[in-house]
PDB file of C-alpha atoms in Angstrom:
ATOM      1  CA  MET A 557      -9.695  -4.119 -14.474  1.00 45.00           C
ATOM      2  CA  LYS A 558      -6.244  -4.858 -13.092  1.00 54.00           C
ATOM      3  CA  LYS A 559      -6.130  -6.101  -9.518  1.00 68.00           C
ATOM      4  CA  ILE A 560      -3.973  -4.225  -7.068  1.00 76.00           C
ATOM      5  CA  LEU A 561      -1.105  -6.094  -5.438  1.00 85.00           C
ATOM      6  CA  LYS A 562      -2.810  -6.217  -2.041  1.00 85.00           C
ATOM      7  CA  ASP A 563      -5.797  -8.098  -3.452  1.00 83.00           C
ATOM      8  CA  ARG A 564      -3.512 -10.570  -5.212  1.00 87.00           C
ATOM      9  CA  ILE A 565      -1.694 -11.239  -1.940  1.00 90.00           C
ATOM     10  CA  ILE A 566      -4.982 -11.791  -0.103  1.00 88.00           C
ATOM     11  CA  GLU A 567      -6.383 -14.098  -2.786  1.00 86.00           C
ATOM     12  CA  ASP A 568      -3.154 -16.144  -3.019  1.00 87.00           C
ATOM     13  CA  TYR A 569      -2.460 -16.137   0.732  1.00 90.00           C
ATOM     14  CA  GLU A 570      -2.596 -19.918   1.149  1.00 90.00           C
ATOM     15  CA  MET A 571       0.124 -20.514  -1.431  1.00 92.00           C
ATOM     16  CA  PHE A 572       2.741 -18.772   0.743  1.00 93.00           C
ATOM     17  CA  SER A 573       4.911 -20.691   3.200  1.00 94.00           C
ATOM     18  CA  THR A 574       4.466 -20.126   6.925  1.00 93.00           C
ATOM     19  CA  GLN A 575       7.271 -17.552   7.014  1.00 94.00           C
ATOM     20  CA  GLU A 576       6.155 -15.898   3.780  1.00 94.00           C
ATOM     21  CA  LYS A 577       2.678 -15.448   5.295  1.00 93.00           C
ATOM     22  CA  LYS A 578       4.260 -13.191   7.924  1.00 93.00           C
ATOM     23  CA  VAL A 579       5.530 -10.963   5.125  1.00 94.00           C
ATOM     24  CA  ALA A 580       2.156 -11.100   3.373  1.00 92.00           C
ATOM     25  CA  LYS A 581       0.332  -9.981   6.531  1.00 91.00           C
ATOM     26  CA  TYR A 582       2.767  -7.142   7.111  1.00 90.00           C
ATOM     27  CA  VAL A 583       2.507  -5.876   3.531  1.00 91.00           C
ATOM     28  CA  VAL A 584      -1.311  -5.943   3.568  1.00 88.00           C
ATOM     29  CA  ASP A 585      -1.571  -4.262   6.982  1.00 84.00           C
ATOM     30  CA  HIS A 586       1.062  -1.597   6.216  1.00 83.00           C
ATOM     31  CA  TYR A 587       0.409  -1.223   2.508  1.00 81.00           C
ATOM     32  CA  LYS A 588       1.480   2.390   2.042  1.00 72.00           C
ATOM     33  CA  GLU A 589       4.332   2.244   4.559  1.00 76.00           C
ATOM     34  CA  VAL A 590       6.006  -0.595   2.633  1.00 83.00           C
ATOM     35  CA  LEU A 591       6.846   1.939  -0.093  1.00 75.00           C
ATOM     36  CA  ALA A 592       9.502   3.431   2.180  1.00 72.00           C
ATOM     37  CA  LEU A 593      11.059   0.124   3.257  1.00 82.00           C
ATOM     38  CA  SER A 594      14.018  -1.805   1.936  1.00 86.00           C
ATOM     39  CA  GLY A 595      13.946  -5.582   1.781  1.00 89.00           C
ATOM     40  CA  GLY A 596      15.943  -5.666   5.017  1.00 90.00           C
ATOM     41  CA  ASP A 597      13.556  -3.263   6.721  1.00 88.00           C
ATOM     42  CA  LEU A 598      10.578  -5.369   5.681  1.00 92.00           C
ATOM     43  CA  ALA A 599      12.275  -8.532   6.929  1.00 93.00           C
ATOM     44  CA  ARG A 600      12.973  -6.999  10.355  1.00 92.00           C
ATOM     45  CA  ASN A 601       9.479  -5.579  10.684  1.00 90.00           C
ATOM     46  CA  ALA A 602       7.847  -8.855   9.690  1.00 93.00           C
ATOM     47  CA  GLY A 603      10.185 -10.904  11.892  1.00 94.00           C
ATOM     48  CA  VAL A 604      11.678 -12.999   9.080  1.00 94.00           C
ATOM     49  CA  SER A 605      14.941 -13.284   7.143  1.00 95.00           C
ATOM     50  CA  GLU A 606      15.749 -11.233   4.039  1.00 93.00           C
ATOM     51  CA  ALA A 607      15.787 -14.496   2.096  1.00 95.00           C
ATOM     52  CA  THR A 608      12.144 -15.024   3.091  1.00 95.00           C
ATOM     53  CA  VAL A 609      11.253 -11.599   1.661  1.00 94.00           C
ATOM     54  CA  VAL A 610      12.905 -12.585  -1.623  1.00 94.00           C
ATOM     55  CA  ARG A 611      11.018 -15.910  -1.656  1.00 95.00           C
ATOM     56  CA  PHE A 612       7.794 -14.036  -0.940  1.00 94.00           C
ATOM     57  CA  ALA A 613       8.405 -11.796  -3.965  1.00 93.00           C
ATOM     58  CA  LYS A 614       9.228 -14.791  -6.187  1.00 94.00           C
ATOM     59  CA  THR A 615       6.055 -16.589  -5.073  1.00 94.00           C
ATOM     60  CA  LEU A 616       4.156 -13.554  -6.374  1.00 92.00           C
ATOM     61  CA  GLY A 617       5.998 -13.850  -9.695  1.00 91.00           C
ATOM     62  CA  TYR A 618       8.670 -11.159  -9.193  1.00 91.00           C
ATOM     63  CA  LYS A 619      12.461 -11.488  -9.265  1.00 90.00           C
ATOM     64  CA  GLY A 620      12.823  -9.766  -5.900  1.00 90.00           C
ATOM     65  CA  PHE A 621      11.400  -7.239  -3.455  1.00 90.00           C
ATOM     66  CA  LEU A 622      12.526  -4.259  -5.569  1.00 88.00           C
ATOM     67  CA  GLN A 623      10.026  -5.238  -8.260  1.00 88.00           C
ATOM     68  CA  VAL A 624       7.299  -5.561  -5.626  1.00 88.00           C
ATOM     69  CA  ARG A 625       8.066  -2.072  -4.349  1.00 85.00           C
ATOM     70  CA  ASN A 626       8.076  -0.679  -7.890  1.00 82.00           C
ATOM     71  CA  GLU A 627       4.625  -2.184  -8.420  1.00 81.00           C
ATOM     72  CA  LEU A 628       3.438  -0.378  -5.289  1.00 78.00           C
ATOM     73  CA  LYS A 629       4.949   2.892  -6.506  1.00 72.00           C
ATOM     74  CA  ASP A 630       3.076   2.573  -9.794  1.00 69.00           C
ATOM     75  CA  GLU A 631      -0.183   2.040  -7.930  1.00 65.00           C
ATOM     76  CA  HIS A 632       0.272   4.981  -5.593  1.00 55.00           C
ATOM     77  CA  SER A 633       1.553   7.364  -8.265  1.00 50.00           C
ATOM     78  CA  ILE A 634      -1.715   6.918 -10.139  1.00 40.00           C
ATOM     79  CA  VAL A 635      -3.703   7.621  -7.001  1.00 39.00           C
ATOM     80  CA  LYS A 636      -1.752  10.819  -6.438  1.00 40.00           C
ATOM     81  CA  ARG A 637      -2.425  12.076  -9.952  1.00 41.00           C
ATOM     82  CA  VAL A 638      -6.167  11.515  -9.602  1.00 38.00           C
ATOM     83  CA  SER A 639      -6.789  11.867  -5.903  1.00 42.00           C
ATOM     84  CA  SER A 640     -10.567  11.580  -6.148  1.00 42.00           C
ATOM     85  CA  LYS A 641     -10.492   8.239  -7.942  1.00 42.00           C
ATOM     86  CA  SER A 642      -8.927   4.842  -7.653  1.00 49.00           C
ATOM     87  CA  HIS A 643      -7.169   3.714 -10.806  1.00 51.00           C
ATOM     88  CA  ASN A 644      -9.377   0.618 -10.712  1.00 55.00           C
ATOM     89  CA  THR A 645     -12.591   2.644 -10.852  1.00 63.00           C
ATOM     90  CA  TYR A 646     -14.357   3.218 -14.160  1.00 65.00           C
ATOM     91  CA  THR A 647     -12.953   6.395 -15.696  1.00 70.00           C
ATOM     92  CA  ILE A 648     -16.069   6.976 -17.799  1.00 78.00           C
ATOM     93  CA  LEU A 649     -19.369   5.941 -16.274  1.00 81.00           C
ATOM     94  CA  ASP A 650     -21.423   5.424 -19.402  1.00 86.00           C
ATOM     95  CA  ASN A 651     -24.263   2.921 -19.860  1.00 90.00           C
ATOM     96  CA  ASN A 652     -21.846   0.105 -20.651  1.00 89.00           C
ATOM     97  CA  ALA A 653     -19.823   0.760 -17.502  1.00 85.00           C
ATOM     98  CA  ILE A 654     -22.952   0.910 -15.350  1.00 90.00           C
ATOM     99  CA  SER A 655     -24.231  -2.335 -16.859  1.00 92.00           C
ATOM    100  CA  ASP A 656     -20.845  -3.959 -16.260  1.00 89.00           C
ATOM    101  CA  TYR A 657     -20.806  -2.753 -12.661  1.00 88.00           C
ATOM    102  CA  TYR A 658     -24.254  -4.168 -11.889  1.00 89.00           C
ATOM    103  CA  THR A 659     -23.337  -7.436 -13.582  1.00 91.00           C
ATOM    104  CA  HIS A 660     -20.409  -7.697 -11.184  1.00 88.00           C
ATOM    105  CA  LEU A 661     -22.698  -6.942  -8.233  1.00 89.00           C
ATOM    106  CA  GLU A 662     -25.193  -9.566  -9.342  1.00 92.00           C
ATOM    107  CA  ASN A 663     -22.466 -12.178  -9.731  1.00 92.00           C
ATOM    108  CA  ASP A 664     -20.914 -11.229  -6.384  1.00 91.00           C
ATOM    109  CA  ALA A 665     -24.262 -11.550  -4.603  1.00 92.00           C
ATOM    110  CA  ARG A 666     -25.046 -14.914  -6.206  1.00 92.00           C
ATOM    111  CA  MET A 667     -21.636 -16.377  -5.387  1.00 91.00           C
ATOM    112  CA  PHE A 668     -21.759 -14.990  -1.852  1.00 92.00           C
ATOM    113  CA  CYS A 669     -25.131 -16.578  -1.136  1.00 90.00           C
ATOM    114  CA  GLU A 670     -24.101 -19.889  -2.714  1.00 91.00           C
ATOM    115  CA  LYS A 671     -21.004 -20.079  -0.503  1.00 90.00           C
ATOM    116  CA  LEU A 672     -22.611 -18.840   2.715  1.00 93.00           C
ATOM    117  CA  ASP A 673     -22.233 -21.421   5.489  1.00 93.00           C
ATOM    118  CA  VAL A 674     -25.701 -21.898   6.995  1.00 94.00           C
ATOM    119  CA  GLU A 675     -24.310 -23.714  10.037  1.00 94.00           C
ATOM    120  CA  MET A 676     -22.032 -20.751  10.699  1.00 95.00           C
ATOM    121  CA  LEU A 677     -25.011 -18.404  10.350  1.00 96.00           C
ATOM    122  CA  GLU A 678     -27.054 -20.443  12.837  1.00 96.00           C
ATOM    123  CA  ARG A 679     -24.144 -20.503  15.292  1.00 96.00           C
ATOM    124  CA  LEU A 680     -23.806 -16.745  14.963  1.00 97.00           C
ATOM    125  CA  CYS A 681     -27.515 -16.220  15.638  1.00 97.00           C
ATOM    126  CA  ARG A 682     -27.415 -18.503  18.678  1.00 97.00           C
ATOM    127  CA  ASN A 683     -24.490 -16.531  20.118  1.00 97.00           C
ATOM    128  CA  ILE A 684     -26.376 -13.267  19.553  1.00 98.00           C
ATOM    129  CA  LEU A 685     -29.580 -14.574  21.129  1.00 97.00           C
ATOM    130  CA  ASP A 686     -27.755 -16.043  24.139  1.00 97.00           C
ATOM    131  CA  ALA A 687     -25.619 -12.960  24.860  1.00 98.00           C
ATOM    132  CA  ASP A 688     -26.402 -10.529  27.664  1.00 98.00           C
ATOM    133  CA  THR A 689     -25.312  -7.651  25.420  1.00 98.00           C
ATOM    134  CA  VAL A 690     -24.261  -7.519  21.765  1.00 98.00           C
ATOM    135  CA  TYR A 691     -21.583  -4.954  20.918  1.00 98.00           C
ATOM    136  CA  VAL A 692     -21.401  -3.858  17.264  1.00 98.00           C
ATOM    137  CA  HIS A 693     -18.003  -2.341  16.487  1.00 97.00           C
ATOM    138  CA  GLY A 694     -16.776  -0.442  13.447  1.00 94.00           C
ATOM    139  CA  LEU A 695     -14.526   2.554  12.850  1.00 90.00           C
ATOM    140  CA  GLY A 696     -14.603   5.015   9.960  1.00 86.00           C
ATOM    141  CA  SER A 697     -16.648   3.761   7.013  1.00 84.00           C
ATOM    142  CA  ASP A 698     -17.133   0.438   8.841  1.00 88.00           C
ATOM    143  CA  ARG A 699     -19.677   2.300  10.994  1.00 90.00           C
ATOM    144  CA  ILE A 700     -22.230   1.945   8.193  1.00 91.00           C
ATOM    145  CA  LEU A 701     -22.875  -1.717   8.981  1.00 92.00           C
ATOM    146  CA  CYS A 702     -22.830  -1.168  12.726  1.00 94.00           C
ATOM    147  CA  GLU A 703     -25.373   1.636  12.539  1.00 94.00           C
ATOM    148  CA  TYR A 704     -27.569  -0.562  10.345  1.00 95.00           C
ATOM    149  CA  LEU A 705     -27.498  -3.456  12.820  1.00 96.00           C
ATOM    150  CA  TYR A 706     -27.865  -1.078  15.752  1.00 96.00           C
ATOM    151  CA  ASN A 707     -31.059   0.206  14.169  1.00 95.00           C
ATOM    152  CA  TYR A 708     -32.687  -3.248  13.984  1.00 96.00           C
ATOM    153  CA  LEU A 709     -31.258  -5.549  16.664  1.00 97.00           C
ATOM    154  CA  PRO A 710     -32.809  -3.644  19.620  1.00 96.00           C
ATOM    155  CA  ILE A 711     -36.316  -3.689  18.139  1.00 94.00           C
ATOM    156  CA  MET A 712     -35.974  -7.480  17.899  1.00 94.00           C
ATOM    157  CA  GLY A 713     -35.356  -7.676  21.638  1.00 95.00           C
ATOM    158  CA  ILE A 714     -31.552  -7.810  21.542  1.00 97.00           C
ATOM    159  CA  ARG A 715     -29.716  -5.522  23.932  1.00 97.00           C
ATOM    160  CA  THR A 716     -27.184  -3.760  21.715  1.00 97.00           C
ATOM    161  CA  VAL A 717     -24.323  -1.308  22.245  1.00 97.00           C
ATOM    162  CA  PHE A 718     -22.886   0.596  19.279  1.00 97.00           C
ATOM    163  CA  VAL A 719     -19.106   1.043  19.431  1.00 96.00           C
ATOM    164  CA  GLY A 720     -17.835   3.479  16.808  1.00 93.00           C
ATOM    165  CA  GLN A 721     -15.347   5.438  18.887  1.00 92.00           C
ATOM    166  CA  GLU A 722     -11.562   5.350  19.097  1.00 90.00           C
ATOM    167  CA  GLY A 723      -9.069   5.788  21.940  1.00 90.00           C
ATOM    168  CA  ILE A 724     -10.379   6.623  25.409  1.00 94.00           C
ATOM    169  CA  ALA A 725     -13.952   6.948  24.140  1.00 94.00           C
ATOM    170  CA  LEU A 726     -13.791   3.346  22.893  1.00 94.00           C
ATOM    171  CA  LYS A 727     -12.508   2.111  26.249  1.00 95.00           C
ATOM    172  CA  ASP A 728     -15.229   3.999  28.105  1.00 95.00           C
ATOM    173  CA  ARG A 729     -17.836   2.385  25.866  1.00 95.00           C
ATOM    174  CA  VAL A 730     -16.757  -1.228  26.425  1.00 97.00           C
ATOM    175  CA  ILE A 731     -15.561  -1.144  30.034  1.00 96.00           C
ATOM    176  CA  GLY A 732     -18.605  -3.146  31.160  1.00 96.00           C
ATOM    177  CA  MET A 733     -18.076  -6.024  28.729  1.00 97.00           C
ATOM    178  CA  THR A 734     -18.097  -9.532  30.234  1.00 97.00           C
ATOM    179  CA  GLU A 735     -17.683 -13.126  29.100  1.00 97.00           C
ATOM    180  CA  ASN A 736     -21.464 -13.315  28.666  1.00 98.00           C
ATOM    181  CA  ASP A 737     -21.429 -10.689  25.906  1.00 98.00           C
ATOM    182  CA  PHE A 738     -20.930 -10.998  22.162  1.00 98.00           C
ATOM    183  CA  VAL A 739     -19.168  -8.748  19.643  1.00 98.00           C
ATOM    184  CA  ILE A 740     -19.910  -8.224  15.956  1.00 98.00           C
ATOM    185  CA  PHE A 741     -16.631  -6.749  14.715  1.00 97.00           C
ATOM    186  CA  THR A 742     -16.469  -5.037  11.309  1.00 94.00           C
ATOM    187  CA  CYS A 743     -13.015  -4.321   9.900  1.00 89.00           C
ATOM    188  CA  PHE A 744     -12.091  -3.582   6.291  1.00 81.00           C
ATOM    189  CA  PRO A 745      -9.885  -2.838   4.532  1.00 68.00           C
ATOM    190  CA  SER A 746      -7.249  -1.622   7.044  1.00 71.00           C
ATOM    191  CA  VAL A 747      -6.685  -2.371  10.724  1.00 76.00           C
ATOM    192  CA  GLN A 748      -6.410   0.606  13.087  1.00 80.00           C
ATOM    193  CA  GLU A 749      -4.717   0.739  16.467  1.00 81.00           C
ATOM    194  CA  SER A 750      -8.065   0.981  18.250  1.00 88.00           C
ATOM    195  CA  ASP A 751      -9.217  -2.135  16.380  1.00 89.00           C
ATOM    196  CA  LEU A 752      -6.183  -4.043  17.613  1.00 85.00           C
ATOM    197  CA  TRP A 753      -6.684  -2.857  21.184  1.00 91.00           C
ATOM    198  CA  PHE A 754     -10.338  -3.852  21.146  1.00 95.00           C
ATOM    199  CA  GLY A 755      -9.480  -7.274  19.711  1.00 91.00           C
ATOM    200  CA  GLU A 756      -7.134  -7.927  22.628  1.00 90.00           C
ATOM    201  CA  TYR A 757      -9.682  -6.601  25.133  1.00 96.00           C
ATOM    202  CA  ILE A 758     -12.339  -8.979  23.785  1.00 96.00           C
ATOM    203  CA  LYS A 759      -9.981 -11.900  24.416  1.00 93.00           C
ATOM    204  CA  GLU A 760      -9.218 -10.554  27.899  1.00 95.00           C
ATOM    205  CA  THR A 761     -12.893 -10.407  28.855  1.00 97.00           C
ATOM    206  CA  GLY A 762     -13.644 -13.827  27.388  1.00 96.00           C
ATOM    207  CA  ALA A 763     -16.466 -12.498  25.199  1.00 97.00           C
ATOM    208  CA  LYS A 764     -17.129 -14.247  21.888  1.00 96.00           C
ATOM    209  CA  MET A 765     -16.611 -12.432  18.596  1.00 97.00           C
ATOM    210  CA  PHE A 766     -17.767 -12.653  14.987  1.00 97.00           C
ATOM    211  CA  MET A 767     -16.045 -10.642  12.243  1.00 96.00           C
ATOM    212  CA  ILE A 768     -17.370  -9.121   9.031  1.00 95.00           C
ATOM    213  CA  THR A 769     -14.381  -8.302   6.812  1.00 91.00           C
ATOM    214  CA  ASP A 770     -13.119  -8.279   3.234  1.00 84.00           C
ATOM    215  CA  SER A 771      -9.913 -10.124   4.045  1.00 78.00           C
ATOM    216  CA  ASP A 772      -8.967 -13.583   5.331  1.00 76.00           C
ATOM    217  CA  ILE A 773      -5.718 -12.059   6.500  1.00 72.00           C
ATOM    218  CA  THR A 774      -7.516  -9.457   8.635  1.00 78.00           C
ATOM    219  CA  ALA A 775      -9.492 -12.237  10.307  1.00 82.00           C
ATOM    220  CA  ARG A 776      -6.276 -14.110  11.076  1.00 75.00           C
ATOM    221  CA  VAL A 777      -4.674 -10.979  12.531  1.00 75.00           C
ATOM    222  CA  PHE A 778      -7.383 -11.128  15.204  1.00 83.00           C
ATOM    223  CA  GLY A 779      -7.040 -14.871  15.668  1.00 81.00           C
ATOM    224  CA  VAL A 780     -10.419 -15.593  14.058  1.00 87.00           C
ATOM    225  CA  GLU A 781     -10.296 -18.899  12.194  1.00 82.00           C
ATOM    226  CA  THR A 782     -13.904 -19.732  11.315  1.00 88.00           C
ATOM    227  CA  ASP A 783     -16.257 -17.218  12.933  1.00 93.00           C
ATOM    228  CA  TYR A 784     -16.151 -14.603  10.202  1.00 94.00           C
ATOM    229  CA  VAL A 785     -17.694 -13.816   6.844  1.00 94.00           C
ATOM    230  CA  LYS A 786     -15.777 -12.274   3.947  1.00 90.00           C
ATOM    231  CA  THR A 787     -17.742  -9.757   1.877  1.00 90.00           C
ATOM    232  CA  LYS A 788     -15.275  -8.881  -0.861  1.00 82.00           C
ATOM    233  CA  SER A 789     -16.493  -7.077  -3.970  1.00 83.00           C
ATOM    234  CA  SER A 790     -14.949  -8.017  -7.313  1.00 79.00           C
ATOM    235  CA  VAL A 791     -14.926  -4.344  -8.340  1.00 79.00           C
ATOM    236  CA  ASP A 792     -12.175  -2.178  -6.852  1.00 69.00           C
ATOM    237  CA  THR A 793     -13.184   1.425  -6.206  1.00 73.00           C
ATOM    238  CA  PHE A 794     -11.871   4.259  -4.057  1.00 69.00           C
ATOM    239  CA  PHE A 795     -14.675   3.560  -1.548  1.00 73.00           C
ATOM    240  CA  ASN A 796     -15.477   0.458   0.482  1.00 74.00           C
ATOM    241  CA  SER A 797     -18.774  -0.791  -0.884  1.00 82.00           C
ATOM    242  CA  PRO A 798     -21.030  -2.149   1.901  1.00 86.00           C
ATOM    243  CA  ILE A 799     -23.441  -3.863  -0.502  1.00 90.00           C
ATOM    244  CA  LEU A 800     -22.469  -7.502   0.129  1.00 92.00           C
ATOM    245  CA  SER A 801     -22.125  -6.779   3.839  1.00 93.00           C
ATOM    246  CA  MET A 802     -25.657  -5.343   3.849  1.00 94.00           C
ATOM    247  CA  TYR A 803     -26.916  -8.504   2.144  1.00 93.00           C
ATOM    248  CA  PHE A 804     -25.354 -10.505   4.936  1.00 96.00           C
ATOM    249  CA  CYS A 805     -26.900  -8.270   7.609  1.00 96.00           C
ATOM    250  CA  ASP A 806     -30.346  -8.731   6.041  1.00 96.00           C
ATOM    251  CA  ILE A 807     -29.873 -12.505   5.992  1.00 96.00           C
ATOM    252  CA  LEU A 808     -28.707 -12.380   9.609  1.00 97.00           C
ATOM    253  CA  LEU A 809     -31.790 -10.404  10.715  1.00 97.00           C
ATOM    254  CA  MET A 810     -34.129 -12.798   8.911  1.00 97.00           C
ATOM    255  CA  LYS A 811     -32.408 -15.810  10.478  1.00 97.00           C
ATOM    256  CA  LEU A 812     -32.666 -14.244  13.950  1.00 97.00           C
ATOM    257  CA  LYS A 813     -36.408 -13.804  13.469  1.00 96.00           C
ATOM    258  CA  GLU A 814     -36.706 -17.408  12.313  1.00 96.00           C
ATOM    259  CA  MET A 815     -34.793 -18.773  15.307  1.00 97.00           C
ATOM    260  CA  ALA A 816     -36.546 -16.615  17.936  1.00 96.00           C
ATOM    261  CA  PRO A 817     -39.938 -15.768  16.399  1.00 95.00           C
ATOM    262  CA  GLU A 818     -41.832 -15.126  19.645  1.00 95.00           C
ATOM    263  CA  ARG A 819     -39.119 -12.851  21.016  1.00 94.00           C
ATOM    264  CA  ALA A 820     -38.878 -10.896  17.772  1.00 92.00           C
ATOM    265  CA  GLU A 821     -42.648 -10.610  17.364  1.00 93.00           C
ATOM    266  CA  CYS A 822     -43.101  -9.413  20.953  1.00 94.00           C
ATOM    267  CA  PHE A 823     -40.605  -6.585  20.583  1.00 93.00           C
ATOM    268  CA  LEU A 824     -41.684  -5.640  17.063  1.00 91.00           C
ATOM    269  CA  LYS A 825     -45.272  -5.262  18.290  1.00 92.00           C
ATOM    270  CA  LYS A 826     -44.002  -3.227  21.243  1.00 92.00           C
ATOM    271  CA  TYR A 827     -42.091  -1.025  18.803  1.00 90.00           C
ATOM    272  CA  ASP A 828     -45.253  -0.481  16.753  1.00 91.00           C
ATOM    273  CA  ARG A 829     -47.170   0.443  19.911  1.00 90.00           C
ATOM    274  CA  ILE A 830     -44.711   2.985  21.304  1.00 90.00           C
ATOM    275  CA  THR A 831     -44.175   4.590  17.888  1.00 86.00           C
ATOM    276  CA  GLY A 832     -47.920   4.861  17.285  1.00 83.00           C
ATOM    277  CA  GLN A 833     -47.948   2.516  14.301  1.00 75.00           C
ATOM    278  CA  GLU A 834     -50.487   0.012  15.677  1.00 64.00           C
TER     279      GLU A 834
END
């Protein structure tokens, strides 16, 4: 299946120059809006010269920005014709397609686990266990992971606040955050205004943050260099598959139990007692 331009930009991000990376970030974060921009508009919005936009296009293998924009138009015209499907999704879901899909999932899971940084995982667990309160944040479909963690962290003895609101409701939810708290921030594939506000507020309070995302660029937008995990599926669909992210959450929960067994066991037994499952 052909990769969309955004995924190519994300995968090849490190090959761009410092100035070209500004263009790359802008294109990824404003993917649909770029369709309406000229090369000059893109340069002004990204804070670079028009020559940088041309170099960015050439680094991707195009003669100039016009070809990049035409590529985007082709992508979006297909989406408009078949609004319920992404053009990268299987058009016929027969046995071969299903087998191919699960092969991709199996390979994704194996590669993800092989590359997972255990030291990073341990550092993440220590931050969670040491925090006064853990905030789990996700908007839209990102809420799936947050609701999953919110279901299990409290019964392991971890004080948890679920943050799935936008605007004023978001601000009301996090007003009590302090430097002693910790945030698990889910954000993929696009960054919303409320996400950006919350990212700045986390810095203002001095709280620590860990990000679950599908994009290195998204992590960099929030100034996160190492404390994040990328759960990117190799199959592009019209939905954001949480499968790899769920794998990571399961691994995280198991590691938390390993690192704080007495705490986890105490609260799990308490949970059994109050729910009548003893």
